[in-house]
Coordinates of C-alpha atoms in Angstrom, one line a residue:
X1 CA 145.5 -47.7 -66.2
X2 CA 149.1 -47.9 -66.5
X3 CA 151.5 -49.8 -69.0
X4 CA 154.0 -52.1 -67.7
X5 CA 157.7 -52.0 -68.8
X6 CA 159.7 -55.1 -69.9
X7 CA 161.4 -54.8 -66.3
X8 CA 158.3 -55.0 -64.7
X9 CA 157.0 -58.0 -66.5
X10 CA 160.3 -59.6 -65.9
X11 CA 159.9 -59.0 -62.0
X12 CA 156.4 -60.3 -62.0
X13 CA 156.9 -63.5 -64.0
X14 CA 160.3 -64.4 -62.1
X15 CA 158.3 -64.2 -58.7
X16 CA 155.5 -66.6 -60.4
X17 CA 157.9 -68.9 -61.7
X18 CA 159.8 -69.1 -58.0
X19 CA 156.8 -69.9 -56.5
X20 CA 155.5 -72.6 -58.7
X21 CA 158.9 -74.1 -58.6
X22 CA 158.8 -74.1 -54.8
X23 CA 155.5 -75.9 -54.8
X24 CA 156.6 -78.4 -57.4
X25 CA 159.8 -79.2 -55.4
X26 CA 157.9 -80.0 -52.2
X27 CA 154.8 -81.7 -54.0
X28 CA 156.0 -85.2 -53.7
X29 CA 156.9 -85.0 -49.6
X30 CA 153.6 -83.1 -49.0
X31 CA 151.3 -85.4 -50.8
X32 CA 152.8 -88.3 -48.5
X33 CA 150.1 -88.1 -45.8
X34 CA 147.6 -85.6 -44.3
X35 CA 150.2 -84.5 -41.6
X36 CA 152.8 -83.5 -44.3
X37 CA 150.1 -81.7 -46.3
X38 CA 148.6 -79.8 -43.5
X39 CA 151.5 -79.4 -40.8
X40 CA 154.6 -80.4 -43.0
X41 CA 155.3 -83.1 -40.5
X42 CA 155.4 -80.8 -37.3
X43 CA 159.0 -79.9 -37.5
X44 CA 159.1 -76.3 -38.6
X45 CA 161.4 -73.4 -36.8
X46 CA 160.0 -70.6 -35.0
X47 CA 161.5 -67.9 -37.4
X48 CA 160.2 -69.7 -40.6
X49 CA 156.8 -70.0 -39.1
X50 CA 157.0 -66.3 -37.7
X51 CA 157.8 -65.3 -41.2
X52 CA 154.8 -67.3 -42.6
X53 CA 152.3 -65.8 -40.1
X54 CA 153.2 -62.1 -41.0
X55 CA 153.2 -63.0 -44.9
X56 CA 149.9 -64.8 -44.4
X57 CA 148.3 -61.8 -42.9
X58 CA 150.1 -59.5 -45.5
X59 CA 146.8 -59.6 -47.8
X60 CA 146.0 -57.4 -50.4
X61 CA 143.0 -56.1 -48.7
X62 CA 144.8 -55.2 -45.5
X63 CA 146.4 -52.1 -47.2
X64 CA 142.9 -51.2 -48.7
X65 CA 141.3 -51.7 -45.2
X66 CA 144.0 -49.5 -43.8
X67 CA 143.5 -46.8 -46.5
X68 CA 139.7 -47.1 -46.0
X69 CA 140.2 -46.3 -42.1
X70 CA 142.6 -43.8 -42.3
X71 CA 140.9 -41.7 -44.7
X72 CA 137.7 -41.9 -43.0
X73 CA 138.7 -41.7 -39.4
X74 CA 142.2 -41.2 -39.2
X75 CA 145.3 -43.2 -38.3
X76 CA 143.7 -43.6 -34.9
X77 CA 141.0 -45.8 -36.6
X78 CA 143.5 -48.6 -36.7
X79 CA 142.6 -49.2 -33.0
X80 CA 139.8 -51.4 -34.2
X81 CA 142.2 -54.0 -35.1
X82 CA 145.2 -53.0 -33.1
X83 CA 143.5 -53.8 -30.1
X84 CA 143.7 -57.7 -31.0
X85 CA 147.4 -57.2 -30.1
X86 CA 146.4 -58.3 -26.4
X87 CA 144.7 -61.3 -28.0
X88 CA 147.7 -62.1 -29.8
X89 CA 150.3 -61.8 -26.6
X90 CA 147.6 -63.9 -24.5
X91 CA 148.3 -66.4 -27.2
X92 CA 152.0 -66.2 -26.9
X93 CA 152.6 -66.2 -23.2
X94 CA 149.7 -68.6 -22.2
X95 CA 148.3 -70.8 -25.1
X96 CA 150.9 -71.4 -27.4
X97 CA 152.6 -74.2 -25.2
X98 CA 149.2 -75.5 -24.8
X99 CA 148.2 -76.0 -28.3
X100 CA 151.6 -77.5 -29.1
X101 CA 151.2 -79.8 -26.2
X102 CA 147.6 -80.8 -27.4
X103 CA 149.4 -82.5 -30.4
X104 CA 146.3 -82.2 -32.7
X105 CA 146.1 -81.8 -36.5
X106 CA 143.7 -79.0 -36.3
X107 CA 142.4 -76.7 -33.9
X108 CA 138.8 -78.0 -34.5
X109 CA 140.1 -81.5 -33.5
X110 CA 140.6 -80.0 -30.1
X111 CA 136.7 -80.4 -29.5
X112 CA 137.0 -84.2 -29.5
X113 CA 140.2 -83.6 -27.1
X114 CA 138.0 -81.4 -24.5
X115 CA 134.5 -82.5 -24.8
X116 CA 132.8 -85.6 -25.3
X117 CA 129.7 -87.4 -26.5
X118 CA 127.6 -86.4 -29.4
X119 CA 127.5 -82.6 -28.7
X120 CA 131.5 -82.7 -29.4
X121 CA 130.9 -84.6 -32.4
X122 CA 128.5 -82.0 -33.8
X123 CA 130.5 -79.2 -32.6
X124 CA 133.7 -80.6 -34.4
X125 CA 131.8 -81.2 -37.6
X126 CA 129.6 -78.2 -37.8
X127 CA 132.5 -75.8 -36.8
X128 CA 134.7 -77.1 -39.5
X129 CA 132.0 -76.2 -41.9
X130 CA 131.2 -72.9 -40.2
X131 CA 135.0 -71.8 -40.1
X132 CA 136.5 -73.7 -42.8
X133 CA 133.8 -72.9 -45.3
X134 CA 131.5 -70.0 -44.3
X135 CA 134.0 -67.5 -42.5
X136 CA 137.2 -68.9 -44.8
X137 CA 135.2 -67.9 -48.1
X138 CA 134.3 -64.5 -46.5
X139 CA 138.0 -63.9 -45.7
X140 CA 139.3 -64.9 -49.0
X141 CA 136.3 -63.3 -50.6
X142 CA 137.6 -60.1 -49.3
X143 CA 141.5 -60.7 -50.3
X144 CA 140.2 -61.3 -53.9
X145 CA 138.0 -58.1 -54.1
X146 CA 141.0 -55.9 -53.4
X147 CA 143.0 -57.9 -56.1
X148 CA 139.9 -57.2 -58.3
X149 CA 140.3 -53.3 -57.5
X150 CA 144.1 -53.4 -57.8
X151 CA 143.8 -55.1 -61.2
X152 CA 141.2 -52.4 -62.7
X153 CA 142.8 -49.6 -61.3
X154 CA 146.3 -50.3 -62.1
X155 CA 146.2 -52.6 -65.2
X156 CA 142.4 -52.0 -66.5
X157 CA 141.6 -55.8 -66.2
X158 CA 138.2 -57.3 -66.2
X159 CA 137.0 -58.6 -62.6
X160 CA 136.5 -62.0 -64.1
X161 CA 140.1 -62.2 -65.9
X162 CA 141.4 -61.2 -62.7
X163 CA 139.7 -63.9 -60.6
X164 CA 140.4 -66.5 -63.0
X165 CA 144.3 -65.9 -63.5
X166 CA 144.4 -65.6 -59.6
X167 CA 142.5 -68.6 -58.8
X168 CA 144.0 -71.0 -61.3
X169 CA 147.7 -69.8 -60.3
X170 CA 147.0 -70.0 -56.4
X171 CA 144.9 -73.1 -56.5
X172 CA 147.4 -74.9 -58.3
X173 CA 150.2 -73.9 -56.0
X174 CA 148.1 -74.7 -52.9
X175 CA 147.0 -78.1 -54.0
X176 CA 150.3 -79.4 -55.2
X177 CA 152.6 -77.8 -52.5
X178 CA 150.4 -78.3 -49.3
X179 CA 151.5 -76.6 -46.3
X180 CA 155.0 -77.0 -46.7
X181 CA 155.0 -75.1 -49.8
X182 CA 152.9 -72.4 -48.5
X183 CA 155.3 -71.9 -45.6
X184 CA 158.5 -72.0 -47.8
X185 CA 156.9 -69.6 -50.4
X186 CA 155.9 -67.5 -47.4
X187 CA 159.8 -66.7 -46.7
X188 CA 160.0 -65.2 -50.1
X189 CA 156.7 -63.7 -50.3
X190 CA 157.4 -61.8 -46.8
X191 CA 160.4 -60.1 -48.1
X192 CA 159.0 -59.3 -51.5
X193 CA 155.9 -57.8 -49.7
X194 CA 157.7 -55.8 -47.3
X195 CA 160.3 -54.4 -50.1
X196 CA 157.1 -53.3 -52.1
X197 CA 155.2 -51.7 -49.4
X198 CA 158.3 -49.6 -48.0
X199 CA 159.6 -48.6 -51.7
X200 CA 156.1 -47.3 -52.4
X201 CA 155.4 -45.5 -49.4
X202 CA 159.0 -43.7 -49.7
X203 CA 157.9 -42.8 -53.4
X204 CA 154.6 -41.7 -52.7
X205 CA 155.7 -39.4 -49.9
X206 CA 158.4 -37.9 -52.2
X207 CA 156.1 -37.2 -54.9
X208 CA 156.0 -33.4 -56.1
X209 CA 152.2 -33.0 -54.9
X210 CA 153.5 -34.3 -51.4
X211 CA 157.1 -33.3 -51.0
X212 CA 158.2 -35.0 -48.0
X213 CA 156.9 -35.9 -44.6
X214 CA 156.7 -32.5 -43.1
X215 CA 154.6 -31.2 -45.8
X216 CA 152.4 -34.4 -45.6
X217 CA 151.7 -33.9 -41.9
X218 CA 150.6 -30.4 -42.3
X219 CA 148.4 -30.5 -45.3
X220 CA 145.2 -29.4 -44.6
X221 CA 143.6 -32.7 -45.7
X222 CA 146.0 -34.5 -43.5
X223 CA 146.7 -32.6 -40.4
X224 CA 143.8 -33.7 -38.4
X225 CA 144.2 -37.8 -39.4
X226 CA 147.6 -38.4 -38.1
X227 CA 147.0 -38.7 -34.3
X228 CA 147.5 -42.2 -32.9
X229 CA 144.7 -41.9 -30.3
X230 CA 141.4 -40.4 -30.9
X231 CA 140.2 -37.3 -29.7
X232 CA 139.7 -37.5 -26.1
X233 CA 136.9 -34.6 -26.4
X234 CA 134.8 -36.6 -28.8
X235 CA 133.4 -39.1 -26.3
X236 CA 131.4 -41.2 -28.9
X237 CA 134.6 -41.6 -31.2
X238 CA 136.8 -42.2 -28.1
X239 CA 134.4 -45.1 -26.7
X240 CA 134.0 -46.7 -30.2
X241 CA 137.9 -46.5 -31.4
X242 CA 139.8 -46.9 -28.2
X243 CA 137.6 -48.0 -24.9
X244 CA 135.4 -50.8 -26.6
X245 CA 138.4 -52.2 -28.5
X246 CA 141.0 -52.3 -25.5
X247 CA 138.4 -53.1 -23.0
X248 CA 135.8 -55.6 -24.7
X249 CA 136.6 -56.5 -28.5
X250 CA 140.1 -58.1 -27.7
X251 CA 138.8 -61.0 -25.4
X252 CA 134.8 -61.1 -26.8
X253 CA 135.4 -61.4 -30.8
X254 CA 136.3 -64.3 -32.7
X255 CA 138.4 -62.9 -35.7
X256 CA 140.8 -64.8 -38.2
X257 CA 144.5 -64.5 -36.9
X258 CA 143.3 -62.7 -33.6
X259 CA 141.3 -65.7 -31.9
X260 CA 141.2 -65.4 -28.2
X261 CA 143.1 -68.3 -26.9
X262 CA 144.6 -69.0 -30.3
X263 CA 143.0 -70.8 -33.5
X264 CA 142.6 -70.6 -37.1
X265 CA 145.7 -70.5 -39.5
X266 CA 147.9 -69.3 -36.4
X267 CA 147.1 -72.5 -34.4
X268 CA 147.9 -74.3 -37.5
X269 CA 151.4 -72.9 -37.4
X270 CA 151.7 -73.6 -33.8
X271 CA 150.8 -77.0 -34.2
X272 CA 153.6 -77.4 -37.1
X273 CA 156.2 -76.1 -34.6
X274 CA 159.1 -78.3 -33.8
X275 CA 158.2 -77.8 -29.9
X276 CA 156.5 -75.5 -27.4
X277 CA 159.4 -73.1 -27.3
X278 CA 159.4 -72.9 -31.5
X279 CA 155.4 -72.2 -31.1
X280 CA 155.8 -69.4 -28.7
X281 CA 158.7 -67.8 -30.6
X282 CA 157.1 -67.7 -33.8
X283 CA 153.8 -66.4 -32.4
X284 CA 155.7 -63.4 -30.5
X285 CA 157.8 -62.6 -33.6
X286 CA 154.4 -62.3 -35.7
X287 CA 152.9 -60.1 -33.1
X288 CA 156.1 -57.6 -33.1
X289 CA 155.9 -57.4 -37.1
X290 CA 152.1 -57.4 -37.5
X291 CA 151.2 -54.7 -35.0
X292 CA 154.5 -52.5 -34.6
X293 CA 156.2 -52.3 -38.0
X294 CA 154.3 -53.4 -41.0
X295 CA 151.4 -50.8 -40.7
X296 CA 153.2 -47.8 -41.1
X297 CA 154.2 -48.3 -45.1
X298 CA 150.3 -48.2 -45.5
X299 CA 149.4 -45.7 -43.3
X300 CA 151.6 -43.3 -45.2
X301 CA 150.2 -44.1 -48.3
X302 CA 146.9 -43.4 -47.2
X303 CA 147.6 -40.2 -46.1
X304 CA 149.6 -39.1 -49.3
X305 CA 146.1 -40.1 -50.8
X306 CA 144.5 -37.7 -49.1
X307 CA 146.7 -35.1 -50.8
X308 CA 146.3 -36.2 -54.3
X309 CA 142.5 -37.6 -54.1
X310 CA 141.2 -35.4 -51.4
X311 CA 137.9 -36.0 -49.6
X312 CA 135.1 -33.3 -50.0
X313 CA 134.5 -30.6 -47.8
X314 CA 132.5 -31.7 -44.6
X315 CA 129.7 -29.1 -45.9
X316 CA 129.5 -30.3 -49.3
X317 CA 129.4 -34.2 -47.9
X318 CA 126.1 -33.0 -45.6
X319 CA 124.5 -31.1 -48.5
X320 CA 125.2 -33.9 -50.9
X321 CA 123.9 -36.4 -48.3
X322 CA 120.6 -34.5 -48.0
X323 CA 120.1 -34.1 -51.6
X324 CA 120.7 -38.0 -52.1
X325 CA 118.0 -38.7 -49.8
X326 CA 115.8 -36.6 -51.7
X327 CA 116.5 -38.2 -54.7
X328 CA 115.9 -41.7 -53.0
X329 CA 112.5 -40.6 -52.0
X330 CA 111.6 -39.5 -55.9
X331 CA 113.2 -43.0 -57.0
X332 CA 110.4 -44.4 -54.7
X333 CA 107.6 -43.0 -56.5
X334 CA 108.8 -43.1 -60.2
X335 CA 111.8 -44.2 -62.4
X336 CA 114.5 -41.8 -62.8
X337 CA 115.6 -40.5 -66.0
X338 CA 119.4 -41.2 -67.0
X339 CA 120.2 -37.5 -66.1
X340 CA 118.7 -38.0 -62.7
X341 CA 120.9 -41.4 -62.1
X342 CA 123.7 -39.6 -62.8
X343 CA 123.1 -36.9 -60.4
X344 CA 122.1 -39.2 -57.8
X345 CA 125.2 -41.0 -58.1
X346 CA 127.2 -37.6 -57.9
X347 CA 125.4 -37.0 -54.8
X348 CA 126.3 -40.3 -53.5
X349 CA 130.1 -40.2 -54.1
X350 CA 130.0 -36.6 -52.8
X351 CA 128.3 -37.4 -49.4
X352 CA 131.1 -40.2 -49.0
X353 CA 133.9 -37.9 -49.9
X354 CA 134.6 -39.8 -53.0
X355 CA 134.5 -37.1 -55.6
X356 CA 138.0 -36.9 -56.5
X357 CA 138.5 -40.6 -56.8
X358 CA 135.4 -41.1 -59.0
X359 CA 136.6 -38.5 -61.1
X360 CA 140.0 -40.0 -61.6
X361 CA 138.7 -43.6 -61.8
X362 CA 135.2 -43.1 -64.1
X363 CA 132.9 -46.2 -64.7
X364 CA 134.8 -46.9 -68.0
X365 CA 137.9 -47.7 -65.7
X366 CA 136.4 -48.9 -62.7
X367 CA 132.9 -50.4 -61.8
X368 CA 130.8 -47.9 -59.7
X369 CA 130.0 -50.2 -57.1
X370 CA 133.6 -50.9 -56.6
X371 CA 134.8 -47.0 -55.8
X372 CA 135.3 -46.7 -52.2
X373 CA 137.9 -45.2 -50.0
X374 CA 139.9 -48.4 -50.2
X375 CA 140.6 -47.6 -53.8
X376 CA 142.9 -44.9 -53.0
X377 CA 145.9 -47.4 -52.1
X378 CA 145.6 -48.9 -55.8
X379 CA 145.5 -45.4 -56.9
X380 CA 148.5 -44.1 -55.4
X381 CA 150.1 -47.0 -56.8
X382 CA 149.5 -46.0 -60.3
X383 CA 152.0 -43.2 -60.0
X384 CA 155.0 -45.6 -59.2
X385 CA 157.7 -45.5 -61.6
X386 CA 159.0 -48.7 -63.9
X387 CA 161.0 -51.4 -61.9
X388 CA 159.2 -50.4 -58.4
X389 CA 156.0 -50.7 -59.9
X390 CA 156.9 -54.1 -61.1
X391 CA 158.1 -54.8 -57.7
X392 CA 155.1 -53.4 -56.0
X393 CA 152.9 -55.4 -58.0
X394 CA 155.0 -58.6 -57.4
X395 CA 154.5 -57.8 -53.5
X396 CA 150.7 -57.7 -53.8
X397 CA 150.5 -60.7 -55.9
X398 CA 152.9 -62.3 -53.3
X399 CA 150.4 -60.8 -50.5
X400 CA 147.4 -62.4 -52.6
X401 CA 148.9 -65.8 -52.9
X402 CA 150.2 -66.1 -49.3
X403 CA 146.9 -65.3 -47.8
X404 CA 144.8 -67.2 -50.1
X405 CA 147.2 -70.4 -50.1
X406 CA 147.0 -70.2 -46.3
X407 CA 143.4 -70.0 -46.2
X408 CA 142.7 -73.0 -48.8
X409 CA 145.2 -75.1 -47.1
X410 CA 143.7 -74.3 -43.5
X411 CA 140.2 -74.5 -44.7
X412 CA 140.6 -77.8 -46.4
X413 CA 142.4 -79.0 -43.1
X414 CA 138.9 -78.5 -41.5
X415 CA 137.1 -80.2 -44.4
X416 CA 139.3 -83.2 -44.3
X417 CA 140.3 -83.7 -40.8
X418 CA 137.3 -82.3 -38.9
X419 CA 134.4 -83.2 -41.4
X420 CA 135.0 -86.1 -44.3
X421 CA 136.9 -88.4 -41.9
X422 CA 134.6 -87.9 -39.2
X423 CA 131.2 -87.6 -41.0
X424 CA 131.7 -89.1 -44.4
X425 CA 134.4 -91.9 -44.6
X426 CA 136.2 -93.1 -41.4
X427 CA 138.3 -95.5 -43.1
X428 CA 139.5 -93.3 -45.8
X429 CA 143.1 -93.9 -46.7
X430 CA 145.9 -91.4 -46.5
X431 CA 146.0 -91.0 -50.4
X432 CA 142.3 -90.4 -50.5
X433 CA 142.5 -87.8 -47.9
X434 CA 145.1 -85.7 -49.7
X435 CA 143.0 -86.1 -52.8
X436 CA 139.8 -84.7 -50.8
X437 CA 142.2 -81.8 -49.7
X438 CA 143.1 -80.9 -52.8
X439 CA 139.7 -80.9 -54.3
X440 CA 138.2 -78.9 -51.2
X441 CA 141.1 -76.6 -52.0
X442 CA 139.5 -75.6 -55.6
X443 CA 136.1 -75.7 -54.4
X444 CA 136.7 -73.1 -51.9
X445 CA 138.4 -70.8 -54.2
X446 CA 135.5 -70.8 -56.8
X447 CA 133.1 -70.0 -54.0
X448 CA 135.3 -66.8 -52.6
X449 CA 135.8 -65.7 -56.3
X450 CA 131.8 -65.6 -57.0
X451 CA 131.6 -63.9 -53.8
X452 CA 134.1 -61.4 -54.2
X453 CA 132.5 -60.2 -57.6
X454 CA 129.5 -59.3 -55.4
X455 CA 131.3 -57.3 -52.6
X456 CA 132.2 -53.6 -52.9
X457 CA 134.2 -52.8 -49.8
X458 CA 136.6 -54.7 -47.8
X459 CA 135.3 -53.1 -44.4
X460 CA 132.2 -55.0 -45.1
X461 CA 134.0 -58.3 -44.4
X462 CA 135.7 -57.0 -41.4
X463 CA 132.6 -55.6 -39.6
X464 CA 130.6 -58.6 -40.5
X465 CA 133.1 -61.0 -39.0
X466 CA 133.6 -59.1 -35.9
X467 CA 129.9 -58.7 -35.1
X468 CA 129.2 -62.4 -36.0
X469 CA 132.0 -63.5 -33.5
X470 CA 130.7 -61.0 -30.6
X471 CA 130.7 -62.8 -27.3
X472 CA 132.2 -66.1 -27.9
X473 CA 135.4 -65.2 -27.2
X474 CA 135.7 -65.5 -23.6
X475 CA 134.6 -69.3 -24.1
X476 CA 137.7 -69.8 -26.2
X477 CA 139.7 -68.3 -23.1
X478 CA 138.1 -70.2 -20.4
X479 CA 138.0 -73.4 -21.9
X480 CA 141.4 -74.5 -21.3
X481 CA 141.3 -73.4 -17.6
X482 CA 137.5 -74.1 -16.4
X483 CA 136.3 -77.3 -16.5
X484 CA 132.9 -76.2 -16.3
X485 CA 132.8 -75.2 -19.9
X486 CA 131.3 -78.0 -22.0
X487 CA 130.2 -78.6 -25.8
X488 CA 126.7 -76.8 -25.1
X489 CA 128.8 -73.5 -24.0
X490 CA 130.3 -73.2 -27.5
X491 CA 127.3 -74.5 -29.1
X492 CA 124.9 -71.9 -27.6
X493 CA 127.5 -69.0 -27.9
X494 CA 128.1 -69.8 -31.7
X495 CA 124.3 -69.7 -32.6
X496 CA 123.4 -66.9 -30.2
X497 CA 125.9 -64.8 -31.5
X498 CA 124.8 -65.1 -35.0
X499 CA 121.4 -64.6 -34.3
X500 CA 121.8 -61.9 -31.8
X501 CA 123.9 -60.1 -34.6
X502 CA 121.3 -60.5 -37.2
X503 CA 118.6 -59.4 -34.9
X504 CA 120.4 -56.0 -33.8
X505 CA 121.3 -55.4 -37.5
X506 CA 117.6 -55.7 -39.1
X507 CA 116.6 -52.2 -40.3
X508 CA 113.5 -52.2 -37.8
X509 CA 115.8 -52.9 -34.6
X510 CA 118.3 -50.4 -35.9
X511 CA 115.8 -47.8 -36.3
X512 CA 114.0 -48.2 -33.0
X513 CA 117.1 -48.5 -30.8
X514 CA 120.0 -46.8 -32.5
X515 CA 118.9 -44.4 -35.2
X516 CA 116.2 -42.5 -32.9
X517 CA 118.7 -41.9 -30.5
X518 CA 117.3 -44.1 -27.9
X519 CA 120.7 -46.0 -27.4
X520 CA 124.0 -44.7 -28.8
X521 CA 125.2 -46.6 -31.9
X522 CA 128.3 -47.9 -30.0
X523 CA 126.2 -50.2 -27.8
X524 CA 124.9 -52.1 -30.4
X525 CA 128.4 -54.4 -30.0
X526 CA 128.3 -54.4 -26.3
X527 CA 124.6 -55.7 -26.5
X528 CA 125.5 -58.5 -28.9
X529 CA 128.5 -59.3 -26.5
X530 CA 126.2 -59.2 -23.2
X531 CA 123.2 -60.9 -24.6
X532 CA 125.6 -63.8 -26.2
X533 CA 127.7 -64.2 -23.1
X534 CA 124.4 -64.3 -20.7
X535 CA 122.9 -67.3 -23.0
X536 CA 126.0 -69.3 -22.9
X537 CA 126.6 -68.9 -19.6
X538 CA 123.1 -69.8 -18.7
X539 CA 123.2 -72.9 -20.8
X540 CA 126.5 -74.2 -19.3
X541 CA 125.0 -74.2 -16.0
X542 CA 121.8 -75.4 -17.1
X543 CA 123.7 -78.6 -18.9
X544 CA 125.6 -81.4 -17.7
X545 CA 129.2 -81.0 -17.5
X546 CA 131.6 -83.3 -19.3
X547 CA 132.2 -86.6 -18.2
X548 CA 135.0 -87.2 -15.5
X549 CA 136.9 -89.4 -18.0
X550 CA 136.9 -86.8 -20.7
X551 CA 138.2 -84.1 -18.2
X552 CA 140.6 -86.4 -16.5
X553 CA 142.3 -87.1 -20.0
X554 CA 142.4 -83.7 -21.0
X555 CA 144.0 -82.4 -17.9
X556 CA 146.5 -85.4 -17.9
X557 CA 147.9 -84.6 -21.6
X558 CA 147.7 -80.5 -21.2
X559 CA 148.5 -79.7 -17.6
X560 CA 146.6 -76.6 -17.7
X561 CA 147.0 -76.0 -14.0
X562 CA 145.0 -73.1 -12.0
X563 CA 142.2 -73.1 -9.6
X564 CA 139.6 -73.6 -12.2
X565 CA 140.7 -77.5 -12.3
X566 CA 141.1 -78.1 -8.6
X567 CA 137.8 -79.8 -8.4
X568 CA 138.6 -82.3 -11.1
X569 CA 141.9 -82.7 -9.7
X570 CA 140.4 -83.9 -6.2
X571 CA 137.8 -86.0 -8.0
X572 CA 140.4 -88.0 -9.8
X573 CA 142.2 -88.1 -6.4
X574 CA 139.1 -89.9 -4.9
X575 CA 138.8 -92.5 -7.8
X576 CA 142.7 -93.0 -7.4
X577 CA 144.0 -91.5 -10.5
X578 CA 146.8 -89.3 -10.8
X579 CA 146.3 -86.8 -13.6
X580 CA 148.7 -83.9 -12.2
X581 CA 152.1 -84.6 -13.4
X582 CA 153.5 -81.1 -13.7
X583 CA 154.1 -79.7 -10.0
X584 CA 156.0 -76.7 -11.2
X585 CA 154.5 -73.2 -10.5
X586 CA 151.6 -72.3 -12.4
X587 CA 152.8 -70.1 -15.4
X588 CA 149.4 -68.1 -16.3
X589 CA 150.0 -65.2 -13.9
X590 CA 153.6 -64.7 -15.3
X591 CA 151.9 -65.1 -18.7
X592 CA 149.5 -62.4 -18.1
X593 CA 152.3 -60.1 -16.8
X594 CA 154.4 -60.7 -19.8
X595 CA 151.3 -60.1 -22.0
X596 CA 151.1 -56.4 -20.6
X597 CA 154.7 -55.8 -20.8
X598 CA 154.5 -57.2 -24.1
X599 CA 151.9 -54.8 -24.8
X600 CA 154.1 -52.0 -23.6
X601 CA 156.9 -53.1 -25.7
X602 CA 155.1 -53.6 -29.2
X603 CA 152.5 -50.2 -28.6
X604 CA 155.7 -48.7 -27.8
X605 CA 157.6 -49.6 -31.1
X606 CA 154.3 -48.6 -32.9
X607 CA 154.2 -45.2 -31.3
X608 CA 157.6 -44.6 -31.2
X609 CA 158.1 -45.3 -35.2
X610 CA 155.1 -43.0 -35.7
X611 CA 156.6 -40.2 -33.9
X612 CA 160.0 -40.8 -35.4
X613 CA 158.5 -40.4 -38.8
X614 CA 156.3 -37.3 -37.7
X615 CA 159.7 -35.7 -36.7
X616 CA 158.3 -35.3 -33.0
X617 CA 161.6 -36.4 -31.6
X618 CA 160.9 -36.0 -27.8
X619 CA 158.1 -38.3 -27.6
X620 CA 160.2 -40.8 -29.9
X621 CA 163.0 -40.8 -27.8
X622 CA 160.9 -41.2 -24.7
X623 CA 159.1 -44.1 -26.3
X624 CA 162.1 -45.6 -27.5
X625 CA 163.6 -45.6 -24.0
X626 CA 160.4 -47.4 -22.9
X627 CA 160.8 -50.0 -25.5
X628 CA 164.2 -50.9 -24.1
X629 CA 163.1 -51.1 -20.6
X630 CA 160.1 -53.2 -21.5
X631 CA 162.4 -55.4 -23.6
X632 CA 164.5 -56.2 -20.6
X633 CA 161.8 -56.8 -18.2
X634 CA 160.0 -59.1 -20.7
X635 CA 163.2 -61.1 -21.4
X636 CA 163.3 -61.6 -17.4
X637 CA 159.8 -62.8 -17.4
X638 CA 160.2 -65.0 -20.4
X639 CA 163.2 -66.9 -18.6
X640 CA 160.6 -67.6 -15.7
X641 CA 158.1 -68.8 -18.2
X642 CA 160.6 -70.7 -20.1
X643 CA 161.4 -72.9 -17.0
X644 CA 157.9 -73.9 -16.5
X645 CA 157.8 -75.6 -20.0
X646 CA 158.6 -79.2 -20.1

């Protein structure tokens, strides 16, 4: 536990005061109606929305997650989420303008635009609760868990005390300021969080125990962790970390902030943009910052943590794992003594490589079930000096408030626009709807804090969401460009993904298929994707297509273009209806090409930054040149795409 200086306290309370002032100042305008409360009147500029997207995903659990990944599998383990860049850039160059054209209040409202009848009505209401409550609460609980760990390690605060303070302040701010307050505050949060993260990385690298980047990357605990690509000689690792994420995961899974075809709080910001150009600019800026620039401060702190809190030797871990399993067998036959329980705990932490962290933060400082590799990030921050410590704590508070306030506003927008007004009171006044939004904001916060107290590791949430959304992503991509997708496609895909994920994660199925070696462990995700896809494709063709009227209205408003709508255009012509009004060249092929070039650009920046830091200047210079060339090509493609935007 550390003691905060007067300077630290001044920095922290100044930040709190500033955010609350912003919320209060914009509260009157935000409370006018639901459009103001959830979309700030649809007049936001690209740069402000882009900063807001970055700040929103700059959550307290993200540094912990990255630290957990790096300590366990090295820097290359981040491909589990780096692969979502492809999804992000597809949203930028293909879907951003479509979302802005839709002019819906939430991405869930899209269902009543694209589909029709009772299935669409059910899908909208159920999905509002499924995403707005269940998935949203899961995401917020992961962020809150990180706040608990940080406060325990750095300040010695009880978890209930932490979540109590965090919940009250964030709920008041979110409920009063609405979306406008969230976005305006995100501007401040972005710079606070970036300065704090960079400052922490710089100080940690220059600690006497680390003694600079050169010594860091050659340290025995770190040298095998710095590669940006997985070991190509390790087939299983290569498939798990690189091939599956790049070949399958990016288009097949639904994940908050990385939804195939756009969605969630990213869609909320696109819908709040002034126009289509601003929506595109915001999402492109977000992807550059999110994937190329921001990860490196976290990665560097994670690597330094391996020097100060080293993992146990591999042989020690294997021996401890064996002893832990033996102790479990004894526990099945009789109750263990206190001494045996302590020995069992020692074996467990050693088997996970956590001995050093546990010794540094014993149970009287940190709850035993909260100790994991993700705790190392908070552990490193305890070494920061006065002033920088206050700034970093303020940045972590900023990250927490930005992410939670966004999720609260986003989740309550689903509850109000897509559930309450659709299922409960269709005649509700704007004043009543804003009130419901504020009440649901508080309820979502309470549920997520309760769940956070039950969780132990940020990676739990990430893995759960990835698996539960597996196989549904292709629906969200195709529904814009293939007329045959209907409401039953999404309903069947959503339920199939959940059920199939549960089945393949049952202990008996795991033991029979994967642990016995019958199938490789990495095939589990592919099986969930494959089975889910087969089910929703079959249901699509076994159920009736949407009514012509619904399809005609959708095409007339969105003008998606492409061969997937040709039969509908011809059907409209036969009925003497004109639904095609945009006769410019179809922009999707150019958008896909821009996506590929954009991936080269952003991955190039990511790798070049890493090689500059590592001191591998030849690779860094080559990649920097590649980035410059990709930037030039992308600028030419963008002019072509921009000309197609009405």
